[in-house]
Short mmCIF file of C-alpha atoms and ligand atoms in Angstrom, two decimals:
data_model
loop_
_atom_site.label_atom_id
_atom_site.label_comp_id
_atom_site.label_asym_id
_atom_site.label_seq_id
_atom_site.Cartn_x
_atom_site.Cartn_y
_atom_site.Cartn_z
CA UNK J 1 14.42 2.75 -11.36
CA UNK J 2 14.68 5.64 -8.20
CA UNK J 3 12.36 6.24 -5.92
CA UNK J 4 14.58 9.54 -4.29
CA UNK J 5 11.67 10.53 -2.80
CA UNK J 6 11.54 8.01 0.31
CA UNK J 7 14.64 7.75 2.87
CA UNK J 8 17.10 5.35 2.79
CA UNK J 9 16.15 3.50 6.01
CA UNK J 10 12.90 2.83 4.99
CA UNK J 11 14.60 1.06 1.58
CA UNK J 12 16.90 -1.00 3.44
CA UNK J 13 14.07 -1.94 5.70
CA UNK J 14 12.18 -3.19 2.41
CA UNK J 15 14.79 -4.68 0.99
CA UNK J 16 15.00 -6.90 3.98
CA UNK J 17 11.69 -7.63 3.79
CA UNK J 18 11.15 -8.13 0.01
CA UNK J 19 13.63 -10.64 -1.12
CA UNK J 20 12.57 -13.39 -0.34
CA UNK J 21 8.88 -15.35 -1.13
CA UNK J 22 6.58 -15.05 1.64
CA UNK J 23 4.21 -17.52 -0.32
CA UNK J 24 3.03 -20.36 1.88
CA UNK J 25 5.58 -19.76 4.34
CA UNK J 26 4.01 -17.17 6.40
CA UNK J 27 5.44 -13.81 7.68
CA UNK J 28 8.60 -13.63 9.41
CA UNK J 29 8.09 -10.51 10.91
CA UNK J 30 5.68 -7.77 10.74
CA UNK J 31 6.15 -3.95 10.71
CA UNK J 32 4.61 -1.42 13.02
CA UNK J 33 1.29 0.48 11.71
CA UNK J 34 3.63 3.69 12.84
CA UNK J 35 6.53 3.05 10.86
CA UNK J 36 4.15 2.58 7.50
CA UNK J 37 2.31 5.16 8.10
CA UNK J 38 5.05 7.33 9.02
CA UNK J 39 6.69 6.44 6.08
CA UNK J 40 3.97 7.41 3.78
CA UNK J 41 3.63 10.49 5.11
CA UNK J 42 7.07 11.14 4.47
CA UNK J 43 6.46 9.80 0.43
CA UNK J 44 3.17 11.25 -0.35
CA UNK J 45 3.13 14.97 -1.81
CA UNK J 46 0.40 17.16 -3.09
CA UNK J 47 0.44 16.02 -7.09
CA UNK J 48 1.09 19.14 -9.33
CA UNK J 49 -2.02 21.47 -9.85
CA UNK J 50 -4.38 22.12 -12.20
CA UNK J 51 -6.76 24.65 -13.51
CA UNK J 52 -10.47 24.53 -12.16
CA UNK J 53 -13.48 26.39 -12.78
CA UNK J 54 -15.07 28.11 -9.98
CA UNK J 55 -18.53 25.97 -10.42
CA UNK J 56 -16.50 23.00 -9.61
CA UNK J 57 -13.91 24.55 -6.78
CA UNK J 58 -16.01 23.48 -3.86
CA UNK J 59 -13.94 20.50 -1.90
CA UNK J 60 -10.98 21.20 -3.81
CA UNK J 61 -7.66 22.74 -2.12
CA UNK J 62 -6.19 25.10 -3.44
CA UNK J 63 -2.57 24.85 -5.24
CA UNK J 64 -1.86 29.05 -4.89
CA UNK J 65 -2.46 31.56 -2.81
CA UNK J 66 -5.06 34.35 -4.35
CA UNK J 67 -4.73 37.95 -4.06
CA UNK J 68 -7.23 40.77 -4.98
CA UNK J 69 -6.86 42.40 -8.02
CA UNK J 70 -9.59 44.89 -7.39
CA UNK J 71 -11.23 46.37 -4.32
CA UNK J 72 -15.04 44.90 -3.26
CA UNK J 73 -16.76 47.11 -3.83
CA UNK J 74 -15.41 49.14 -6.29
CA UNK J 75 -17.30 52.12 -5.66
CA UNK J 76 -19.03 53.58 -2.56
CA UNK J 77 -22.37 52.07 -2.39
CA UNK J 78 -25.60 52.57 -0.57
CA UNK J 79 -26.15 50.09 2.00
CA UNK J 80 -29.92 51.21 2.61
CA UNK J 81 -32.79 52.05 0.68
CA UNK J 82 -33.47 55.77 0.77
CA UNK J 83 -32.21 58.27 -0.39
CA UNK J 84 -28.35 60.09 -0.93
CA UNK J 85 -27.61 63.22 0.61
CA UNK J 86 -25.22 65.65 1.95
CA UNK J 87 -24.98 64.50 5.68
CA UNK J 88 -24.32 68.07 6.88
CA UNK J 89 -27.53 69.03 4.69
CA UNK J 90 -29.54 67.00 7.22
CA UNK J 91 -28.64 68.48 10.95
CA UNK J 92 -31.98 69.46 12.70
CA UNK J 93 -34.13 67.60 11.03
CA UNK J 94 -36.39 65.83 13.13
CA UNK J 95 -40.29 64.68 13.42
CA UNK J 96 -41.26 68.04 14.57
CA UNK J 97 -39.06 70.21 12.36
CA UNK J 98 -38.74 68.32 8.80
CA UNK J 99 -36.41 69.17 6.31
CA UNK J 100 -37.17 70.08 2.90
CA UNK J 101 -34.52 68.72 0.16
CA UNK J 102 -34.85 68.53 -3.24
CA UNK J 103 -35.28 65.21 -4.77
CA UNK J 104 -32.97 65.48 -8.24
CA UNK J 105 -32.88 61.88 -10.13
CA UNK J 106 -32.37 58.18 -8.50
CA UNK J 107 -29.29 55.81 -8.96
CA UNK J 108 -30.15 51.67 -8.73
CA UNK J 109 -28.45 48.98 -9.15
CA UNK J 110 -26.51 49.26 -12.16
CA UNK J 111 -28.10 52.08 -13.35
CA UNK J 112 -25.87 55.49 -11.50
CA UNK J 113 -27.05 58.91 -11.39
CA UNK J 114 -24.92 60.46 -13.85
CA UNK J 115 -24.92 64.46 -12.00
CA UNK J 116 -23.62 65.46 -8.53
CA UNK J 117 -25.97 66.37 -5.41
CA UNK J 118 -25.71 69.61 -4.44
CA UNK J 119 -27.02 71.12 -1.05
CA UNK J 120 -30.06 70.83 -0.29
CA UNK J 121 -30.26 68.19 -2.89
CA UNK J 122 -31.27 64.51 -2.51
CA UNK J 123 -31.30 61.36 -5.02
CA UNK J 124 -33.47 58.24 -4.96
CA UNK J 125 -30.99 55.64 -4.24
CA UNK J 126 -31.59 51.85 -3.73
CA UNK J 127 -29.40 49.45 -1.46
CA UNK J 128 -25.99 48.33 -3.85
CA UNK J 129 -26.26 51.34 -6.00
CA UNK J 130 -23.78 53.78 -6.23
CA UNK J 131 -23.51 56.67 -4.28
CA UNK J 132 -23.45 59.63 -6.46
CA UNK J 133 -20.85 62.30 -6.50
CA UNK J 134 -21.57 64.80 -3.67
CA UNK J 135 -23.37 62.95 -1.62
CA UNK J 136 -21.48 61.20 1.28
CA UNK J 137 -24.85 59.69 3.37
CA UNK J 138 -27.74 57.82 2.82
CA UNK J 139 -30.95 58.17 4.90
CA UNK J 140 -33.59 55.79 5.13
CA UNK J 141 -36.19 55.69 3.15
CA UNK J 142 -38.53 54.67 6.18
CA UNK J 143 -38.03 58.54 7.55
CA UNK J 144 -38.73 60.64 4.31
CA UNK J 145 -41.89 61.23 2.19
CA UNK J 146 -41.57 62.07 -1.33
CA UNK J 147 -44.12 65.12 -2.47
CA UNK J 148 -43.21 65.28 -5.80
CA UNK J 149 -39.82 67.14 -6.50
CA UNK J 150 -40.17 67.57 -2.41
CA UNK J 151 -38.17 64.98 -0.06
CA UNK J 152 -39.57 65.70 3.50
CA UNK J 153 -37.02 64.84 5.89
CA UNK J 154 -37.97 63.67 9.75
CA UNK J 155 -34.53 62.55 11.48
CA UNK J 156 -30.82 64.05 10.69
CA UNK J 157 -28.40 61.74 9.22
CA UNK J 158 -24.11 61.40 9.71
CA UNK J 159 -22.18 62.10 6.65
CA UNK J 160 -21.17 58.69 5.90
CA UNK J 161 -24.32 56.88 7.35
CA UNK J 162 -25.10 53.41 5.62
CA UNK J 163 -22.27 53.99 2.92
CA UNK J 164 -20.15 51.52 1.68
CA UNK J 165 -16.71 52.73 1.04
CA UNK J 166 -14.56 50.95 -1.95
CA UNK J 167 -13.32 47.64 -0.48
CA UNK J 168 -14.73 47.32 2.79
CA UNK J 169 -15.23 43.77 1.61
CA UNK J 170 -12.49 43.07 0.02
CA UNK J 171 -9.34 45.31 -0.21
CA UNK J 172 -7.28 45.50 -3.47
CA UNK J 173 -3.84 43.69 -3.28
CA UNK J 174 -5.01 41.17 -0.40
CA UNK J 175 -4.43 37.35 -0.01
CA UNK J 176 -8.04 36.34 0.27
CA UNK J 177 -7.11 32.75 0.59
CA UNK J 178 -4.56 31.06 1.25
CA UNK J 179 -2.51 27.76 -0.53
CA UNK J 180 -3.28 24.42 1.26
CA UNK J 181 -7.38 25.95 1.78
CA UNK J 182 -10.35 23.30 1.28
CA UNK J 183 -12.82 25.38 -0.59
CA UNK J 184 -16.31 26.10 0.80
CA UNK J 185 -19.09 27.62 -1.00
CA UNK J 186 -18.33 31.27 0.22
CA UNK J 187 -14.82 30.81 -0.73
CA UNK J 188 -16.37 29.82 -4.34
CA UNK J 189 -18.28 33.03 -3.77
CA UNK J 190 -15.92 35.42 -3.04
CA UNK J 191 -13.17 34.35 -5.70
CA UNK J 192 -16.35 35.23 -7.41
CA UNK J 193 -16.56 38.49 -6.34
CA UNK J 194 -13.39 39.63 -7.66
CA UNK J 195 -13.53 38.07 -10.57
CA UNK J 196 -11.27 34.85 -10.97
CA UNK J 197 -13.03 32.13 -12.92
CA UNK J 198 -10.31 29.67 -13.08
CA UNK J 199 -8.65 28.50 -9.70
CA UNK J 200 -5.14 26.42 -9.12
CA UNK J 201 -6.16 23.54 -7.15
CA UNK J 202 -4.42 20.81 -6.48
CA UNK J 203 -4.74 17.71 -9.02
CA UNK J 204 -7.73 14.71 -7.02
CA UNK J 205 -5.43 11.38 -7.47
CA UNK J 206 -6.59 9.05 -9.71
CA UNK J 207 -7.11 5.49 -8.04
CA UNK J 208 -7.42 2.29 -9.79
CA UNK J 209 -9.34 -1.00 -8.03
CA UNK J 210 -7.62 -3.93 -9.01
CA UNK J 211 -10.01 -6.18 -7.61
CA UNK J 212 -8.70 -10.07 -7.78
CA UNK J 213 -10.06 -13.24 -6.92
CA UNK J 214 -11.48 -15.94 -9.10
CA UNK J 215 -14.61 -16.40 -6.95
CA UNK J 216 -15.84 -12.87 -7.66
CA UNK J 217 -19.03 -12.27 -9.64
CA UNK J 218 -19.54 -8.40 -10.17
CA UNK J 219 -20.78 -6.12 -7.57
CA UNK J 220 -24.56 -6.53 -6.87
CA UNK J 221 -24.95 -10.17 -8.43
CA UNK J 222 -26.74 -13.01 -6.31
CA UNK J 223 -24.01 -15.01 -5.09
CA UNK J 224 -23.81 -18.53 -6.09
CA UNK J 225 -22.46 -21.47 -5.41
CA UNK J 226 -18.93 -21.08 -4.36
CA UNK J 227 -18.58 -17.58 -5.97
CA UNK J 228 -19.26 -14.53 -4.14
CA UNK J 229 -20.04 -10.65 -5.14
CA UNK J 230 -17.74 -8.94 -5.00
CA UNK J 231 -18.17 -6.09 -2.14
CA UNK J 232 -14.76 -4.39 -1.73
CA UNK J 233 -14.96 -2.27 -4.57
CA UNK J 234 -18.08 -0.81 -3.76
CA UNK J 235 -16.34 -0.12 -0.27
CA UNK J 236 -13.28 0.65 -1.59
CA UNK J 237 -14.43 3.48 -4.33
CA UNK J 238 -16.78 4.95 -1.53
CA UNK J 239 -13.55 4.97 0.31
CA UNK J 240 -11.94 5.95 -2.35
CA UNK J 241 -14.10 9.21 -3.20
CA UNK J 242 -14.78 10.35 0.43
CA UNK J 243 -11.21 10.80 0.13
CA UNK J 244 -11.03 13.15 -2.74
CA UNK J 245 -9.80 10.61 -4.96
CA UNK J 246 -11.50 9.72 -8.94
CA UNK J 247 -11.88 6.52 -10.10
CA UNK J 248 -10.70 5.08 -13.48
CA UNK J 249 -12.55 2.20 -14.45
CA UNK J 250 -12.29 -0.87 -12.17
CA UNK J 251 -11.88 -4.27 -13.05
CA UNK J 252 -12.27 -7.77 -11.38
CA UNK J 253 -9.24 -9.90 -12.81
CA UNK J 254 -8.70 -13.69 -11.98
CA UNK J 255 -5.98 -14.54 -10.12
CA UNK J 256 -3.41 -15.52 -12.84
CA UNK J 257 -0.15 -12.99 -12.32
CA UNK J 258 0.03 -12.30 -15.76
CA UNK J 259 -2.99 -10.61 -15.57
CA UNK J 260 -2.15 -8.81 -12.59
CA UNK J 261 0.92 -7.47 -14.00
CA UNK J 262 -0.03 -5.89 -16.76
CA UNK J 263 -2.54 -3.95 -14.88
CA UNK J 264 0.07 -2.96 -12.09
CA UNK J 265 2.28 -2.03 -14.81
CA UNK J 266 -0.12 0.17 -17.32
CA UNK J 267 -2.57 1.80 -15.09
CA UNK J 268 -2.20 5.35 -15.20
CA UNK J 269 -3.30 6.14 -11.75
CA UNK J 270 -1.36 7.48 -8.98
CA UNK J 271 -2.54 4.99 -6.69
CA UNK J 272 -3.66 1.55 -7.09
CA UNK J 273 -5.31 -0.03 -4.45
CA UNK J 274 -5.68 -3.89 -4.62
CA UNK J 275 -7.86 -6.29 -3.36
CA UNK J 276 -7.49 -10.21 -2.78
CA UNK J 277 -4.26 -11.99 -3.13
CA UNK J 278 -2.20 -10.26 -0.57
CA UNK J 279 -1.49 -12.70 1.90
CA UNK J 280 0.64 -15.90 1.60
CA UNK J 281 -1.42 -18.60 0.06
CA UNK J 282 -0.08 -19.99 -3.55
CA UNK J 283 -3.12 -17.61 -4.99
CA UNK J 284 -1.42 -14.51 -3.54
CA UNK J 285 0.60 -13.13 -6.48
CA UNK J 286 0.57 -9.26 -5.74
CA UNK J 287 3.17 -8.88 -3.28
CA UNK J 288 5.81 -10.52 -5.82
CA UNK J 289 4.58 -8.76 -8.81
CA UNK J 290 4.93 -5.37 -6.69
CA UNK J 291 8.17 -6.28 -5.94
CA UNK J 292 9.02 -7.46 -9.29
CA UNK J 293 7.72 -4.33 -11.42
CA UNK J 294 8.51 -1.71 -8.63
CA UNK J 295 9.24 -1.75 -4.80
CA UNK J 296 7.32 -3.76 -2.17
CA UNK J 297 8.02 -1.41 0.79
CA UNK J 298 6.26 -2.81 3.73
CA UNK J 299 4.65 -6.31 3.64
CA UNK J 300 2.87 -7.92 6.64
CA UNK J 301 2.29 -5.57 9.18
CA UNK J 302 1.55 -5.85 12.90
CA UNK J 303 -2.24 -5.33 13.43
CA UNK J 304 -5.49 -6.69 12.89
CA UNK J 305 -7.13 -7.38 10.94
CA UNK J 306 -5.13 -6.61 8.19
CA UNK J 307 -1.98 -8.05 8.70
CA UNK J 308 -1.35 -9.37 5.44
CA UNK J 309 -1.66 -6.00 3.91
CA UNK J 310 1.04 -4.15 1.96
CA UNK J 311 2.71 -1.10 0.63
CA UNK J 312 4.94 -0.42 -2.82
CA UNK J 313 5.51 1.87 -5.15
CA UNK J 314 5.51 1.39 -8.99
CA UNK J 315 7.31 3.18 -11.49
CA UNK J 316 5.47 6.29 -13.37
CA UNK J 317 3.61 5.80 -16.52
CA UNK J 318 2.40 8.38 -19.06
CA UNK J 319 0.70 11.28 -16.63
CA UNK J 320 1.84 9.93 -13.34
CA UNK J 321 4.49 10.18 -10.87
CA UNK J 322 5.39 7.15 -9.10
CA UNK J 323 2.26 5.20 -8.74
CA UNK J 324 1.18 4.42 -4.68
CA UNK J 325 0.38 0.53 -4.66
CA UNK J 326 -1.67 -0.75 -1.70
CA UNK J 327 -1.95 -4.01 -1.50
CA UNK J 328 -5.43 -5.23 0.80
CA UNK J 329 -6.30 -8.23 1.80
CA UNK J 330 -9.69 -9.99 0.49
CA UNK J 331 -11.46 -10.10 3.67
CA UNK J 332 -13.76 -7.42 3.61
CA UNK J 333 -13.12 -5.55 6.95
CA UNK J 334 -9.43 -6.14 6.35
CA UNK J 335 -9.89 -4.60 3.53
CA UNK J 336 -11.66 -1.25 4.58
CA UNK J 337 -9.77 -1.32 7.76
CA UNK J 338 -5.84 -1.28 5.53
CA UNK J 339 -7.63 1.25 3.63
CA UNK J 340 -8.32 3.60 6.55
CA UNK J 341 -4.82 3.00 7.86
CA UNK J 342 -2.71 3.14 4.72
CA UNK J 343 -4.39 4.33 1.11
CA UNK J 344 -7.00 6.87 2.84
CA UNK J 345 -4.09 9.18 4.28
CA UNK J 346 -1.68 8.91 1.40
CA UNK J 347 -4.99 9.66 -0.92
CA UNK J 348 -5.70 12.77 1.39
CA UNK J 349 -2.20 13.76 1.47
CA UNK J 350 -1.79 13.59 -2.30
CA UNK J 351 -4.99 15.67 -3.08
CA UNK J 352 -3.30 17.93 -0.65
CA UNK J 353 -5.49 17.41 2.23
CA UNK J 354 -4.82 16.34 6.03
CA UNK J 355 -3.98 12.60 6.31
CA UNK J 356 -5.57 12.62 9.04
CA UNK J 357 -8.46 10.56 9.54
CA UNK J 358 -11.43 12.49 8.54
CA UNK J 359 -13.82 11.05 11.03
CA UNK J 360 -15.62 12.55 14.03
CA UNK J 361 -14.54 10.92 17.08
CA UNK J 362 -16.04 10.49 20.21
CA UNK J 363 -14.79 9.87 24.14
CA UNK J 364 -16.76 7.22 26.32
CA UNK J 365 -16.88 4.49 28.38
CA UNK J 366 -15.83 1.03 27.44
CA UNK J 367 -19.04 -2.01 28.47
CA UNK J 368 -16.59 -4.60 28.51
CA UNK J 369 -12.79 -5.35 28.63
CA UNK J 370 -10.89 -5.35 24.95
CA UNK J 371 -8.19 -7.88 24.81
CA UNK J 372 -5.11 -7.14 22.49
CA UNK J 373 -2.01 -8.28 22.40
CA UNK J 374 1.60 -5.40 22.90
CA UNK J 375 3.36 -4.84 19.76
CA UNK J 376 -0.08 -5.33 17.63
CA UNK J 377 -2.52 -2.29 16.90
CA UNK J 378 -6.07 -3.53 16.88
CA UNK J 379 -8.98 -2.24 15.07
CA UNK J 380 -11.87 -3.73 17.21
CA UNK J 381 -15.72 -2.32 15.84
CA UNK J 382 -17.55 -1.31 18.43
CA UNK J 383 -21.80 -0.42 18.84
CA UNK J 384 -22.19 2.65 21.34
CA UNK J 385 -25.33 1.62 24.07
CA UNK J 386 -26.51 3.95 26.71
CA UNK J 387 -23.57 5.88 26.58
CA UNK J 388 -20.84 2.78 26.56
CA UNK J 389 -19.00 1.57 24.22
CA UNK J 390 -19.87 -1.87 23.14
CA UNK J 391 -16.67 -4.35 21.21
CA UNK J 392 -18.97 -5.99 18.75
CA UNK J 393 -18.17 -9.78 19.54
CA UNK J 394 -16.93 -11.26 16.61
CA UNK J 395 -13.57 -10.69 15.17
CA UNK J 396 -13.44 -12.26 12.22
CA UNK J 397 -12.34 -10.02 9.62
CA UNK J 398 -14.79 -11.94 6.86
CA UNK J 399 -17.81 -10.63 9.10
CA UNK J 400 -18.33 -7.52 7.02
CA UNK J 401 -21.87 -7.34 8.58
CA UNK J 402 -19.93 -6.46 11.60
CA UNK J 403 -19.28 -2.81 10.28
CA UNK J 404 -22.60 -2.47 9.56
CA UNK J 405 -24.14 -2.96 12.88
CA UNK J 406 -20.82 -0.92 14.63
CA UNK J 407 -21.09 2.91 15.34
CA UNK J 408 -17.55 2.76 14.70
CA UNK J 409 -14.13 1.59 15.63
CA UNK J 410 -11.51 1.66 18.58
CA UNK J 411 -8.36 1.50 17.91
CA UNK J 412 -5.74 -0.28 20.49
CA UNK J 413 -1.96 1.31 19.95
CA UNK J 414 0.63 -1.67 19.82
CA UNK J 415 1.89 -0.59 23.42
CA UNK J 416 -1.09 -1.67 25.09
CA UNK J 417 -2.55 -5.26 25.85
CA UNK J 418 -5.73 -3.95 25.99
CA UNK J 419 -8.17 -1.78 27.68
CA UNK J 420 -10.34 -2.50 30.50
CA UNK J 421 -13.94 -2.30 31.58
CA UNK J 422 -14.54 1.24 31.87
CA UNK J 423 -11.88 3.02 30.21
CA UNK J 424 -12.67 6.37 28.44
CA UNK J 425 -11.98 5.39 25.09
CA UNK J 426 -12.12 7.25 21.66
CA UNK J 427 -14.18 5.84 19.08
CA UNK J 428 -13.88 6.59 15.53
CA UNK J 429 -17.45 7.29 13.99
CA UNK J 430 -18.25 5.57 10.90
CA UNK J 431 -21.14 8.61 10.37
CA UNK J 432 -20.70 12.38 11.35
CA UNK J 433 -23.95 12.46 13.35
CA UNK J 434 -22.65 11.21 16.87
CA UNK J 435 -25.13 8.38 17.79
CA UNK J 436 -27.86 9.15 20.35
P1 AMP B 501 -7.75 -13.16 -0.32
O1 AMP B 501 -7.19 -11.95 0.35
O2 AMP B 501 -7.75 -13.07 -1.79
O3 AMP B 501 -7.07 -14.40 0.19
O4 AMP B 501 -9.26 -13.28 0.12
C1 AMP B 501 -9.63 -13.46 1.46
C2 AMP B 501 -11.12 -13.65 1.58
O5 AMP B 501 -11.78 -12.48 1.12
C3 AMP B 501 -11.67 -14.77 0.73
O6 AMP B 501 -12.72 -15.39 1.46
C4 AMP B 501 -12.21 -14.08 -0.49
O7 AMP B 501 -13.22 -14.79 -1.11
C5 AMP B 501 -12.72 -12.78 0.08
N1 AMP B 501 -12.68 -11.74 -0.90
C6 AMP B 501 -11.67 -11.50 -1.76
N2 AMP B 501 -11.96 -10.46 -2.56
C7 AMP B 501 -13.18 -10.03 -2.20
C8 AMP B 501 -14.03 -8.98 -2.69
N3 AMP B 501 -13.64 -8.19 -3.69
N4 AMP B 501 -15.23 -8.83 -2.11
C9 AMP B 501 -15.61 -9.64 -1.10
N5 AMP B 501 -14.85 -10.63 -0.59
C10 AMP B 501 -13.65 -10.84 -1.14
MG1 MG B 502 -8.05 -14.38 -3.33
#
């Protein structure tokens, strides 16, 4: 099996790191965040597109660029209600010296008026109807009284006053949007408007949880005893969806590598994220089975938490290309936080979206010192008080309650040992409203 897509360095680099059993031995070395992440980026391509209907365009990206077959509007159209004239007609008029015209049919919405205006003629018109033949102005209703057959006329109006002309929306033969666009609701709207109903956009991955771990009892369910609920999924396919991605069906599977296995090699999803078993204890079968079905690219990685995550690839199945694999350890803000770093990019970047992290961020003080270590990239939660930014004491990366009370997260880069006691530093929101 090939996997042309990724460059050669990065496959010697995995073999190196992939032959041999990490189980119970530890990690003899751990990669950079930067090189995975660079290396994804360099993998991970927008998947082919697909055919959506405009109700459901909103969020997605579009796969092709869309051109105008027809101008908006397609006829001149009254931007006032009032009534259509012969500009010219109108010179003098005034509140002193009205005009006289004489008021020949109406033309609303829909519903033209079928003659021509002649001079000294007027027609009933209503904003968004046409503008009939021989009449280039409309004047507004707010000015004229109607006396029967008689339009009095008390101001003069331009010759083409509060007319629309034929695409002053939208021009015939224009790109209206580009490839690579996130739809909004006016983009929705104006593919409306000239008249496409089915838009290119390009394919949402499909993720599969594989959530492992014989202590899990389903999401939501009293923990007892040893066994816990399981709580990364729900994270995970929040995650998961914020990120454009759709969820197959998730399972919790015990931790017996057969099971495993035939998951990782049936599930027709382009990326598989995994939870539990990714470390080196004698439970942790992933990272072999990765490497046995596919390619365990990266495995261990220099940061925490998180540093027993890792990255593959497995080979396509029916409907897929090569299927992502991300392999994330148990612990719950190891979890989320290999997510952010690794699967949440790649996701983005195969939905054809930025991989860049999607939350607001935020410049401010740091309360107290963070201590990291150089060559490690930390992900330290942090609460935001009075303005400073507070490291949220407890690093253990089973403390999922941490995230919860934290406003966010600062990251330390791998060059630094850490940053001191009032350093501007940029926090990653967890929420788009920036806290008060
Ligand atoms: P593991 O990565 O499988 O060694 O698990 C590390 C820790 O995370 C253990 O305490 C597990 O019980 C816990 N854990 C594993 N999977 C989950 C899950 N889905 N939800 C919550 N905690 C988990
Ligand atoms: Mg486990």
């Amino acid at each position: 099996m090939g996997f042309p897509s990724c460059p050669l360095t990065f496959r010697m680099e995995n073999e190196r790191l992939t032959t041999r059993d990490v189980r119970m031995r530890g990690f003899a070395e751990r990669v950079d965040v930067e090189v995975v992440t660079d290396f994804l980026a360099g993998c991970a391509r927008d998947l082919p597109s697909e055919s959506v209907g405009l109700l459901a365009c909103v969020g997605r990206v579009l796969a092709e660029e869309v051109r105008a077959e027809v101008d908006v509007p397609g006829f001149a159209r009254s931007a006032m209600d009032g009534y259509a004239v012969r500009g010219e007609d109108t010179f003098g008029a005034s509140e002193y010296d009205p005009l006289r015209l004489t008021l020949v049919g109406e033309s609303m919405p829909g519903h033209p008026f079928a003659g021509t205006v002649g001079a000294g003629q007027a027609v009933r018109i209503m904003t968004g109807a046409p503008v009939p033949e021989g009449a280039d102005a409309v004047v507004m209703a707010e000015v004229c009284e109607e006396d029967g057959d008689t339009l009095r006329l008390a101001d003069a109006v331009a010759p083409h006053k509060h007319v629309g002309v034929p695409g002053e929306d939208i021009r015939v033969g224009t790109t209206v949007l580009t490839a690579g666009r996130r739809l909004r609701p006016q983009d929705a709207g104006l593919l409306s408007s000239i008249g496409v109903a089915e838009i290119a956009c390009v394919r949402q991955p499909r993720v599969q949880l594989v959530i492992t771990g014989d202590e899990l009892l389903p999401p939501g369910t009293r923990p007892e005893g040893p066994r816990i609920a399981d709580s990364n999924s729900v994270v995970l396919g929040a995650l998961a969806e914020r990120d454009g991605g759709v969820l197959l069906p998730h399972v919790i599977l015990p931790d017996r590598p057969e099971v495993i296995a035939d998951l990782l090699g049936t599930a027709p999803a382009d990326v598989l994220l995994v939870s539990g078993g990714s470390s080196v204890g004698i439970e942790d079968h992933a990272p072999r089975l990765v490497a046995e079905l596919g390619r365990l690219d990266f495995h261990g990685v220099s940061m925490r938490p998180s540093s027993p995550a890792g990255i593959g690839r497995l080979p396509a199945v029916d409907g897929t290309a090569e299927r992502f694999v991300f392999l994330l350890p148990g612990n719950p803000v190891s979890c989320l936080c290999a997510y952010e770093f690794f699967a949440g990019p790649t996701l983005r970047r195969l939905g054809g979206r930025s991989s860049a992290w999607p939350h607001r961020r935020i410049r401010l003080p740091l309360a107290r010192k963070i201590t990291s270590a150089i060559g490690r990239t930390d992900y330290v939660r942090v609460a935001i008080e009075e303005g400073r930014v507070v490291p949220i004491a407890t690093s253990g990366a089973s403390i999922l309650s941490s995230t919860v009370r934290a406003a966010g997260a600062v990251i330390v880069p791998r060059e630094l040992e850490g940053m001191p006691e009032g350093a501007q530093v940029d926090v990653v929101l967890y929420d788009d409203e920036v806290p008060g």
